[in-house]
JSON list of C-alpha atoms in Angstrom, two decimals:
[
{"chain": "A", "resi": 1, "resn": "MET", "atom": "CA", "xyz": [0.00, 0.00, 0.00]},
{"chain": "A", "resi": 2, "resn": "ILE", "atom": "CA", "xyz": [1.12, 3.54, -0.80]},
{"chain": "A", "resi": 3, "resn": "LYS", "atom": "CA", "xyz": [0.56, 5.32, 2.50]},
{"chain": "A", "resi": 4, "resn": "GLU", "atom": "CA", "xyz": [1.19, 8.93, 1.51]},
{"chain": "A", "resi": 5, "resn": "PRO", "atom": "CA", "xyz": [-1.85, 11.13, 0.76]},
{"chain": "A", "resi": 6, "resn": "VAL", "atom": "CA", "xyz": [-2.97, 11.15, -2.88]},
{"chain": "A", "resi": 7, "resn": "PHE", "atom": "CA", "xyz": [-5.35, 13.56, -4.57]},
{"chain": "A", "resi": 8, "resn": "ILE", "atom": "CA", "xyz": [-7.57, 11.72, -7.04]},
{"chain": "A", "resi": 9, "resn": "ASP", "atom": "CA", "xyz": [-8.89, 13.28, -10.23]},
{"chain": "A", "resi": 10, "resn": "ALA", "atom": "CA", "xyz": [-12.28, 12.88, -11.91]},
{"chain": "A", "resi": 11, "resn": "ASN", "atom": "CA", "xyz": [-10.90, 11.03, -14.95]},
{"chain": "A", "resi": 12, "resn": "ILE", "atom": "CA", "xyz": [-9.53, 8.17, -12.80]},
{"chain": "A", "resi": 13, "resn": "ILE", "atom": "CA", "xyz": [-12.85, 7.93, -10.95]},
{"chain": "A", "resi": 14, "resn": "ILE", "atom": "CA", "xyz": [-14.76, 7.80, -14.24]},
{"chain": "A", "resi": 15, "resn": "HIS", "atom": "CA", "xyz": [-12.41, 5.10, -15.60]},
{"chain": "A", "resi": 16, "resn": "ALA", "atom": "CA", "xyz": [-12.99, 3.08, -12.41]},
{"chain": "A", "resi": 17, "resn": "ALA", "atom": "CA", "xyz": [-16.76, 3.43, -12.62]},
{"chain": "A", "resi": 18, "resn": "SER", "atom": "CA", "xyz": [-16.86, 2.41, -16.29]},
{"chain": "A", "resi": 19, "resn": "PHE", "atom": "CA", "xyz": [-15.39, -1.07, -15.66]},
{"chain": "A", "resi": 20, "resn": "ARG", "atom": "CA", "xyz": [-18.19, -3.46, -14.68]},
{"chain": "A", "resi": 21, "resn": "GLN", "atom": "CA", "xyz": [-16.20, -6.68, -14.32]},
{"chain": "A", "resi": 22, "resn": "ALA", "atom": "CA", "xyz": [-14.54, -5.75, -11.01]},
{"chain": "A", "resi": 23, "resn": "ASP", "atom": "CA", "xyz": [-14.73, -3.15, -8.25]},
{"chain": "A", "resi": 24, "resn": "VAL", "atom": "CA", "xyz": [-11.92, -0.81, -9.27]},
{"chain": "A", "resi": 25, "resn": "PHE", "atom": "CA", "xyz": [-12.76, 1.48, -6.35]},
{"chain": "A", "resi": 26, "resn": "ASP", "atom": "CA", "xyz": [-11.74, -1.38, -4.08]},
{"chain": "A", "resi": 27, "resn": "TRP", "atom": "CA", "xyz": [-8.43, -1.51, -5.99]},
{"chain": "A", "resi": 28, "resn": "ILE", "atom": "CA", "xyz": [-7.96, 2.24, -5.46]},
{"chain": "A", "resi": 29, "resn": "ASN", "atom": "CA", "xyz": [-8.60, 1.92, -1.72]},
{"chain": "A", "resi": 30, "resn": "SER", "atom": "CA", "xyz": [-6.27, -1.08, -1.48]},
{"chain": "A", "resi": 31, "resn": "LEU", "atom": "CA", "xyz": [-3.44, 0.70, -3.32]},
{"chain": "A", "resi": 32, "resn": "TYR", "atom": "CA", "xyz": [-3.68, 4.12, -1.68]},
{"chain": "A", "resi": 33, "resn": "GLY", "atom": "CA", "xyz": [-3.85, 4.46, 2.08]},
{"chain": "A", "resi": 34, "resn": "GLN", "atom": "CA", "xyz": [-5.20, 8.02, 2.11]},
{"chain": "A", "resi": 35, "resn": "VAL", "atom": "CA", "xyz": [-7.31, 9.23, -0.81]},
{"chain": "A", "resi": 36, "resn": "LEU", "atom": "CA", "xyz": [-8.24, 12.91, -0.93]},
{"chain": "A", "resi": 37, "resn": "ILE", "atom": "CA", "xyz": [-10.70, 14.51, -3.34]},
{"chain": "A", "resi": 38, "resn": "HIS", "atom": "CA", "xyz": [-11.03, 18.23, -3.89]},
{"chain": "A", "resi": 39, "resn": "VAL", "atom": "CA", "xyz": [-14.57, 19.60, -3.85]},
{"chain": "A", "resi": 40, "resn": "GLU", "atom": "CA", "xyz": [-13.99, 20.96, -7.39]},
{"chain": "A", "resi": 41, "resn": "VAL", "atom": "CA", "xyz": [-13.27, 17.41, -8.58]},
{"chain": "A", "resi": 42, "resn": "LEU", "atom": "CA", "xyz": [-16.30, 16.10, -6.70]},
{"chain": "A", "resi": 43, "resn": "ASN", "atom": "CA", "xyz": [-18.46, 18.66, -8.50]},
{"chain": "A", "resi": 44, "resn": "GLU", "atom": "CA", "xyz": [-17.17, 17.40, -11.87]},
{"chain": "A", "resi": 45, "resn": "LEU", "atom": "CA", "xyz": [-18.80, 14.01, -11.24]},
{"chain": "A", "resi": 46, "resn": "LYS", "atom": "CA", "xyz": [-22.08, 14.45, -13.11]},
{"chain": "A", "resi": 47, "resn": "THR", "atom": "CA", "xyz": [-23.29, 10.83, -13.14]},
{"chain": "A", "resi": 48, "resn": "SER", "atom": "CA", "xyz": [-25.45, 10.32, -10.06]},
{"chain": "A", "resi": 49, "resn": "SER", "atom": "CA", "xyz": [-24.36, 6.71, -9.40]},
{"chain": "A", "resi": 50, "resn": "VAL", "atom": "CA", "xyz": [-20.68, 7.72, -9.46]},
{"chain": "A", "resi": 51, "resn": "ARG", "atom": "CA", "xyz": [-21.30, 10.78, -7.31]},
{"chain": "A", "resi": 52, "resn": "ASP", "atom": "CA", "xyz": [-23.28, 8.69, -4.81]},
{"chain": "A", "resi": 53, "resn": "LYS", "atom": "CA", "xyz": [-20.43, 6.18, -4.55]},
{"chain": "A", "resi": 54, "resn": "VAL", "atom": "CA", "xyz": [-17.84, 8.87, -3.90]},
{"chain": "A", "resi": 55, "resn": "ASP", "atom": "CA", "xyz": [-20.14, 10.66, -1.43]},
{"chain": "A", "resi": 56, "resn": "ALA", "atom": "CA", "xyz": [-20.44, 7.37, 0.46]},
{"chain": "A", "resi": 57, "resn": "PHE", "atom": "CA", "xyz": [-16.64, 7.04, 0.64]},
{"chain": "A", "resi": 58, "resn": "ILE", "atom": "CA", "xyz": [-16.43, 10.58, 2.03]},
{"chain": "A", "resi": 59, "resn": "ASN", "atom": "CA", "xyz": [-19.24, 10.07, 4.52]},
{"chain": "A", "resi": 60, "resn": "ASN", "atom": "CA", "xyz": [-17.77, 6.85, 5.92]},
{"chain": "A", "resi": 61, "resn": "GLY", "atom": "CA", "xyz": [-14.26, 8.29, 6.13]},
{"chain": "A", "resi": 62, "resn": "THR", "atom": "CA", "xyz": [-12.70, 6.11, 3.42]},
{"chain": "A", "resi": 63, "resn": "TRP", "atom": "CA", "xyz": [-11.87, 9.23, 1.39]},
{"chain": "A", "resi": 64, "resn": "VAL", "atom": "CA", "xyz": [-11.20, 12.75, 2.67]},
{"chain": "A", "resi": 65, "resn": "LEU", "atom": "CA", "xyz": [-12.95, 15.73, 1.09]},
{"chain": "A", "resi": 66, "resn": "PHE", "atom": "CA", "xyz": [-10.77, 18.82, 0.68]},
{"chain": "A", "resi": 67, "resn": "ASP", "atom": "CA", "xyz": [-13.00, 21.88, 0.69]},
{"chain": "A", "resi": 68, "resn": "PRO", "atom": "CA", "xyz": [-11.09, 25.18, 0.96]},
{"chain": "A", "resi": 69, "resn": "GLU", "atom": "CA", "xyz": [-14.20, 26.88, 2.38]},
{"chain": "A", "resi": 70, "resn": "SER", "atom": "CA", "xyz": [-14.26, 24.42, 5.29]},
{"chain": "A", "resi": 71, "resn": "GLU", "atom": "CA", "xyz": [-12.19, 24.88, 8.45]},
{"chain": "A", "resi": 72, "resn": "ALA", "atom": "CA", "xyz": [-11.72, 21.11, 8.49]},
{"chain": "A", "resi": 73, "resn": "SER", "atom": "CA", "xyz": [-9.55, 21.51, 5.36]},
{"chain": "A", "resi": 74, "resn": "ILE", "atom": "CA", "xyz": [-8.02, 24.96, 5.91]},
{"chain": "A", "resi": 75, "resn": "ALA", "atom": "CA", "xyz": [-7.95, 25.96, 9.56]},
{"chain": "A", "resi": 76, "resn": "THR", "atom": "CA", "xyz": [-6.78, 29.59, 9.44]},
{"chain": "A", "resi": 77, "resn": "ASP", "atom": "CA", "xyz": [-7.17, 32.71, 7.30]},
{"chain": "A", "resi": 78, "resn": "ASP", "atom": "CA", "xyz": [-3.41, 32.79, 6.72]},
{"chain": "A", "resi": 79, "resn": "LEU", "atom": "CA", "xyz": [-3.48, 29.27, 5.28]},
{"chain": "A", "resi": 80, "resn": "TYR", "atom": "CA", "xyz": [-6.47, 30.19, 3.13]},
{"chain": "A", "resi": 81, "resn": "ASP", "atom": "CA", "xyz": [-4.55, 33.18, 1.76]},
{"chain": "A", "resi": 82, "resn": "LEU", "atom": "CA", "xyz": [-1.61, 30.87, 1.00]},
{"chain": "A", "resi": 83, "resn": "TYR", "atom": "CA", "xyz": [-3.97, 28.49, -0.78]},
{"chain": "A", "resi": 84, "resn": "LEU", "atom": "CA", "xyz": [-5.16, 31.36, -2.99]},
{"chain": "A", "resi": 85, "resn": "VAL", "atom": "CA", "xyz": [-1.53, 32.19, -3.81]},
{"chain": "A", "resi": 86, "resn": "TYR", "atom": "CA", "xyz": [-0.87, 28.57, -4.80]},
{"chain": "A", "resi": 87, "resn": "LEU", "atom": "CA", "xyz": [-4.09, 28.56, -6.82]},
{"chain": "A", "resi": 88, "resn": "THR", "atom": "CA", "xyz": [-2.98, 31.63, -8.77]},
{"chain": "A", "resi": 89, "resn": "GLU", "atom": "CA", "xyz": [0.46, 30.12, -9.39]},
{"chain": "A", "resi": 90, "resn": "VAL", "atom": "CA", "xyz": [-0.93, 26.82, -10.66]},
{"chain": "A", "resi": 91, "resn": "ARG", "atom": "CA", "xyz": [-3.52, 28.52, -12.85]},
{"chain": "A", "resi": 92, "resn": "LEU", "atom": "CA", "xyz": [-0.73, 30.63, -14.36]},
{"chain": "A", "resi": 93, "resn": "ALA", "atom": "CA", "xyz": [1.36, 27.48, -14.92]},
{"chain": "A", "resi": 94, "resn": "PHE", "atom": "CA", "xyz": [-1.45, 25.93, -16.99]},
{"chain": "A", "resi": 95, "resn": "GLN", "atom": "CA", "xyz": [-1.81, 29.16, -19.00]},
{"chain": "A", "resi": 96, "resn": "GLN", "atom": "CA", "xyz": [1.94, 29.19, -19.64]},
{"chain": "A", "resi": 97, "resn": "LEU", "atom": "CA", "xyz": [1.80, 25.58, -20.82]},
{"chain": "A", "resi": 98, "resn": "ASP", "atom": "CA", "xyz": [-0.92, 26.53, -23.32]},
{"chain": "A", "resi": 99, "resn": "GLU", "atom": "CA", "xyz": [1.26, 29.39, -24.58]},
{"chain": "A", "resi": 100, "resn": "LYS", "atom": "CA", "xyz": [4.21, 27.00, -24.89]},
{"chain": "A", "resi": 101, "resn": "LYS", "atom": "CA", "xyz": [2.06, 24.54, -26.85]},
{"chain": "A", "resi": 102, "resn": "ILE", "atom": "CA", "xyz": [0.99, 27.29, -29.25]},
{"chain": "A", "resi": 103, "resn": "ARG", "atom": "CA", "xyz": [4.64, 28.29, -29.82]},
{"chain": "A", "resi": 104, "resn": "GLU", "atom": "CA", "xyz": [5.57, 24.66, -30.46]},
{"chain": "A", "resi": 105, "resn": "GLY", "atom": "CA", "xyz": [2.56, 23.97, -32.69]},
{"chain": "A", "resi": 106, "resn": "ARG", "atom": "CA", "xyz": [1.12, 21.39, -30.30]},
{"chain": "A", "resi": 107, "resn": "PRO", "atom": "CA", "xyz": [-2.64, 20.87, -29.98]},
{"chain": "A", "resi": 108, "resn": "LEU", "atom": "CA", "xyz": [-4.43, 22.51, -27.06]},
{"chain": "A", "resi": 109, "resn": "LYS", "atom": "CA", "xyz": [-6.79, 20.68, -24.74]},
{"chain": "A", "resi": 110, "resn": "HIS", "atom": "CA", "xyz": [-10.32, 21.99, -24.72]},
{"chain": "A", "resi": 111, "resn": "THR", "atom": "CA", "xyz": [-11.11, 21.35, -21.06]},
{"chain": "A", "resi": 112, "resn": "SER", "atom": "CA", "xyz": [-11.03, 23.72, -18.09]},
{"chain": "A", "resi": 113, "resn": "ASP", "atom": "CA", "xyz": [-8.44, 21.90, -15.92]},
{"chain": "A", "resi": 114, "resn": "LEU", "atom": "CA", "xyz": [-10.31, 23.32, -12.92]},
{"chain": "A", "resi": 115, "resn": "GLY", "atom": "CA", "xyz": [-10.20, 20.15, -10.81]},
{"chain": "A", "resi": 116, "resn": "GLU", "atom": "CA", "xyz": [-6.52, 19.57, -11.59]},
{"chain": "A", "resi": 117, "resn": "ILE", "atom": "CA", "xyz": [-5.61, 23.20, -10.80]},
{"chain": "A", "resi": 118, "resn": "HIS", "atom": "CA", "xyz": [-7.38, 23.13, -7.43]},
{"chain": "A", "resi": 119, "resn": "SER", "atom": "CA", "xyz": [-6.00, 19.69, -6.55]},
{"chain": "A", "resi": 120, "resn": "LEU", "atom": "CA", "xyz": [-2.42, 20.77, -7.24]},
{"chain": "A", "resi": 121, "resn": "ALA", "atom": "CA", "xyz": [-2.87, 23.94, -5.16]},
{"chain": "A", "resi": 122, "resn": "ALA", "atom": "CA", "xyz": [-4.31, 21.88, -2.30]},
{"chain": "A", "resi": 123, "resn": "ALA", "atom": "CA", "xyz": [-1.49, 19.34, -2.60]},
{"chain": "A", "resi": 124, "resn": "ARG", "atom": "CA", "xyz": [1.06, 22.13, -2.23]},
{"chain": "A", "resi": 125, "resn": "LEU", "atom": "CA", "xyz": [-0.77, 23.55, 0.79]},
{"chain": "A", "resi": 126, "resn": "ILE", "atom": "CA", "xyz": [-0.90, 20.30, 2.77]},
{"chain": "A", "resi": 127, "resn": "SER", "atom": "CA", "xyz": [2.32, 18.83, 1.33]},
{"chain": "A", "resi": 128, "resn": "ALA", "atom": "CA", "xyz": [0.62, 15.89, -0.37]},
{"chain": "A", "resi": 129, "resn": "GLY", "atom": "CA", "xyz": [3.19, 14.65, -2.85]},
{"chain": "A", "resi": 130, "resn": "LEU", "atom": "CA", "xyz": [1.02, 12.60, -5.20]},
{"chain": "A", "resi": 131, "resn": "ILE", "atom": "CA", "xyz": [-1.85, 13.22, -7.62]},
{"chain": "A", "resi": 132, "resn": "CYS", "atom": "CA", "xyz": [-3.57, 10.39, -9.47]},
{"chain": "A", "resi": 133, "resn": "SER", "atom": "CA", "xyz": [-4.83, 11.84, -12.74]},
{"chain": "A", "resi": 134, "resn": "ASP", "atom": "CA", "xyz": [-4.92, 10.84, -16.37]},
{"chain": "A", "resi": 135, "resn": "ASP", "atom": "CA", "xyz": [-4.42, 14.46, -17.48]},
{"chain": "A", "resi": 136, "resn": "ALA", "atom": "CA", "xyz": [-1.41, 14.47, -19.80]},
{"chain": "A", "resi": 137, "resn": "ASP", "atom": "CA", "xyz": [-0.55, 18.10, -18.96]},
{"chain": "A", "resi": 138, "resn": "ILE", "atom": "CA", "xyz": [-0.04, 17.69, -15.23]},
{"chain": "A", "resi": 139, "resn": "ARG", "atom": "CA", "xyz": [3.48, 16.26, -15.24]},
{"chain": "A", "resi": 140, "resn": "GLU", "atom": "CA", "xyz": [4.65, 18.97, -17.65]},
{"chain": "A", "resi": 141, "resn": "VAL", "atom": "CA", "xyz": [3.07, 21.69, -15.50]},
{"chain": "A", "resi": 142, "resn": "ILE", "atom": "CA", "xyz": [4.70, 20.28, -12.36]},
{"chain": "A", "resi": 143, "resn": "ASN", "atom": "CA", "xyz": [8.13, 20.21, -14.01]},
{"chain": "A", "resi": 144, "resn": "ASP", "atom": "CA", "xyz": [7.87, 23.55, -15.82]},
{"chain": "A", "resi": 145, "resn": "ALA", "atom": "CA", "xyz": [6.49, 25.46, -12.82]},
{"chain": "A", "resi": 146, "resn": "GLU", "atom": "CA", "xyz": [8.57, 23.48, -10.29]},
{"chain": "A", "resi": 147, "resn": "LEU", "atom": "CA", "xyz": [5.63, 22.64, -8.04]},
{"chain": "A", "resi": 148, "resn": "TYR", "atom": "CA", "xyz": [7.39, 21.49, -4.89]},
{"chain": "A", "resi": 149, "resn": "ILE", "atom": "CA", "xyz": [6.13, 20.28, -1.55]},
{"chain": "A", "resi": 150, "resn": "VAL", "atom": "CA", "xyz": [8.07, 19.78, 1.68]},
{"chain": "A", "resi": 151, "resn": "ASN", "atom": "CA", "xyz": [8.06, 16.13, 2.71]},
{"chain": "A", "resi": 152, "resn": "GLN", "atom": "CA", "xyz": [8.28, 14.61, 6.20]},
{"chain": "A", "resi": 153, "resn": "GLU", "atom": "CA", "xyz": [12.08, 14.70, 6.02]},
{"chain": "A", "resi": 154, "resn": "GLU", "atom": "CA", "xyz": [11.87, 18.47, 5.43]},
{"chain": "A", "resi": 155, "resn": "GLN", "atom": "CA", "xyz": [13.10, 18.01, 1.85]},
{"chain": "A", "resi": 156, "resn": "GLU", "atom": "CA", "xyz": [11.68, 19.90, -1.10]},
{"chain": "A", "resi": 157, "resn": "ILE", "atom": "CA", "xyz": [10.42, 17.41, -3.70]},
{"chain": "A", "resi": 158, "resn": "LEU", "atom": "CA", "xyz": [8.35, 17.81, -6.84]},
{"chain": "A", "resi": 159, "resn": "ILE", "atom": "CA", "xyz": [4.75, 16.62, -6.70]},
{"chain": "A", "resi": 160, "resn": "ARG", "atom": "CA", "xyz": [4.47, 13.27, -8.50]},
{"chain": "A", "resi": 161, "resn": "GLN", "atom": "CA", "xyz": [1.73, 12.12, -10.84]},
{"chain": "A", "resi": 162, "resn": "HIS", "atom": "CA", "xyz": [0.27, 8.67, -11.28]},
{"chain": "A", "resi": 163, "resn": "THR", "atom": "CA", "xyz": [-1.33, 8.53, -14.72]},
{"chain": "A", "resi": 164, "resn": "PHE", "atom": "CA", "xyz": [-3.85, 5.83, -15.58]},
{"chain": "A", "resi": 165, "resn": "MET", "atom": "CA", "xyz": [-0.96, 3.66, -16.79]},
{"chain": "A", "resi": 166, "resn": "ASP", "atom": "CA", "xyz": [1.06, 4.36, -13.63]},
{"chain": "A", "resi": 167, "resn": "PHE", "atom": "CA", "xyz": [-1.97, 3.41, -11.54]},
{"chain": "A", "resi": 168, "resn": "CYS", "atom": "CA", "xyz": [-2.25, 0.08, -13.35]},
{"chain": "A", "resi": 169, "resn": "ILE", "atom": "CA", "xyz": [1.49, -0.62, -13.04]},
{"chain": "A", "resi": 170, "resn": "HIS", "atom": "CA", "xyz": [1.35, 0.08, -9.29]},
{"chain": "A", "resi": 171, "resn": "LEU", "atom": "CA", "xyz": [-1.63, -2.26, -8.88]},
{"chain": "A", "resi": 172, "resn": "LYS", "atom": "CA", "xyz": [0.66, -5.03, -10.14]},
{"chain": "A", "resi": 173, "resn": "ARG", "atom": "CA", "xyz": [3.73, -3.82, -8.23]},
{"chain": "A", "resi": 174, "resn": "TYR", "atom": "CA", "xyz": [1.86, -3.80, -4.92]},
{"chain": "A", "resi": 175, "resn": "GLU", "atom": "CA", "xyz": [0.10, -7.08, -5.75]},
{"chain": "A", "resi": 176, "resn": "VAL", "atom": "CA", "xyz": [-3.36, -5.55, -5.37]},
{"chain": "A", "resi": 177, "resn": "VAL", "atom": "CA", "xyz": [-4.82, -7.34, -8.39]},
{"chain": "A", "resi": 178, "resn": "LYS", "atom": "CA", "xyz": [-3.76, -10.10, -10.74]},
{"chain": "A", "resi": 179, "resn": "ARG", "atom": "CA", "xyz": [-1.99, -9.10, -13.93]},
{"chain": "A", "resi": 180, "resn": "SER", "atom": "CA", "xyz": [-4.77, -10.52, -16.13]},
{"chain": "A", "resi": 181, "resn": "GLN", "atom": "CA", "xyz": [-7.42, -8.38, -14.41]},
{"chain": "A", "resi": 182, "resn": "ILE", "atom": "CA", "xyz": [-5.31, -5.24, -14.70]},
{"chain": "A", "resi": 183, "resn": "ARG", "atom": "CA", "xyz": [-4.77, -5.87, -18.43]},
{"chain": "A", "resi": 184, "resn": "LYS", "atom": "CA", "xyz": [-8.49, -6.43, -18.95]},
{"chain": "A", "resi": 185, "resn": "PHE", "atom": "CA", "xyz": [-9.30, -3.15, -17.19]},
{"chain": "A", "resi": 186, "resn": "PHE", "atom": "CA", "xyz": [-6.60, -1.24, -19.07]},
{"chain": "A", "resi": 187, "resn": "LYS", "atom": "CA", "xyz": [-7.71, -2.65, -22.41]},
{"chain": "A", "resi": 188, "resn": "THR", "atom": "CA", "xyz": [-11.27, -1.38, -21.96]},
{"chain": "A", "resi": 189, "resn": "ILE", "atom": "CA", "xyz": [-10.00, 2.18, -21.39]},
{"chain": "A", "resi": 190, "resn": "ARG", "atom": "CA", "xyz": [-6.83, 2.39, -23.48]},
{"chain": "A", "resi": 191, "resn": "PRO", "atom": "CA", "xyz": [-6.72, -0.52, -25.97]},
{"chain": "A", "resi": 192, "resn": "HIS", "atom": "CA", "xyz": [-4.15, 1.13, -28.26]},
{"chain": "A", "resi": 193, "resn": "ASP", "atom": "CA", "xyz": [-1.62, 1.44, -25.40]},
{"chain": "A", "resi": 194, "resn": "LEU", "atom": "CA", "xyz": [-1.83, -2.16, -24.19]},
{"chain": "A", "resi": 195, "resn": "ILE", "atom": "CA", "xyz": [1.57, -2.98, -25.75]},
{"chain": "A", "resi": 196, "resn": "VAL", "atom": "CA", "xyz": [3.14, -0.13, -23.76]},
{"chain": "A", "resi": 197, "resn": "LEU", "atom": "CA", "xyz": [1.54, -1.38, -20.54]},
{"chain": "A", "resi": 198, "resn": "ASP", "atom": "CA", "xyz": [2.89, -4.88, -21.21]},
{"chain": "A", "resi": 199, "resn": "GLN", "atom": "CA", "xyz": [6.38, -3.42, -21.58]},
{"chain": "A", "resi": 200, "resn": "HIS", "atom": "CA", "xyz": [6.24, -1.79, -18.14]},
{"chain": "A", "resi": 201, "resn": "ILE", "atom": "CA", "xyz": [3.80, -3.74, -15.96]},
{"chain": "A", "resi": 202, "resn": "ASP", "atom": "CA", "xyz": [6.43, -6.07, -14.53]},
{"chain": "A", "resi": 203, "resn": "GLU", "atom": "CA", "xyz": [8.89, -3.30, -13.62]},
{"chain": "A", "resi": 204, "resn": "ILE", "atom": "CA", "xyz": [9.82, -3.20, -9.95]}
]
């Protein structure tokens, strides 16, 4: 089990909900010891059955809701002000990535990135070093903008991202699920990348 806190993104939740042959949410909870979800990500879940499932996890304490308007998440005004600073910085980092893509002739995404922006700002605030998201821009934003947190050893480290593929590789690495089940799940979501998964799934 990965014990450090991880912010989960809507795309991973939607992938999990779409697979009917196994309970992927059980896999998530077996792999990650502390799952956090930002209220902005929660609000992106438009399918009632998915929203109900996540609400149940929050209500029974399996997942932790991060709501910047709640004192349970941000205890003081000073911390809230710092959160707003981080939010501005991360939002700017995504804008700068779009500008870089235009300069390089790369295609732009046509989504808001709101959940990812808020999750990264929250991760910086509470020093959560991991975000599980299938957003291809996140790793580039983290590296370009140098989004650091301070870990328990008082070291500055970059926030890490688990993509959908990383998530599947870690399921195998931590022996959460059998290889065949992981491949079946991956194939339903990303059939064209199955060869790439097979190249990396047994890495230690």
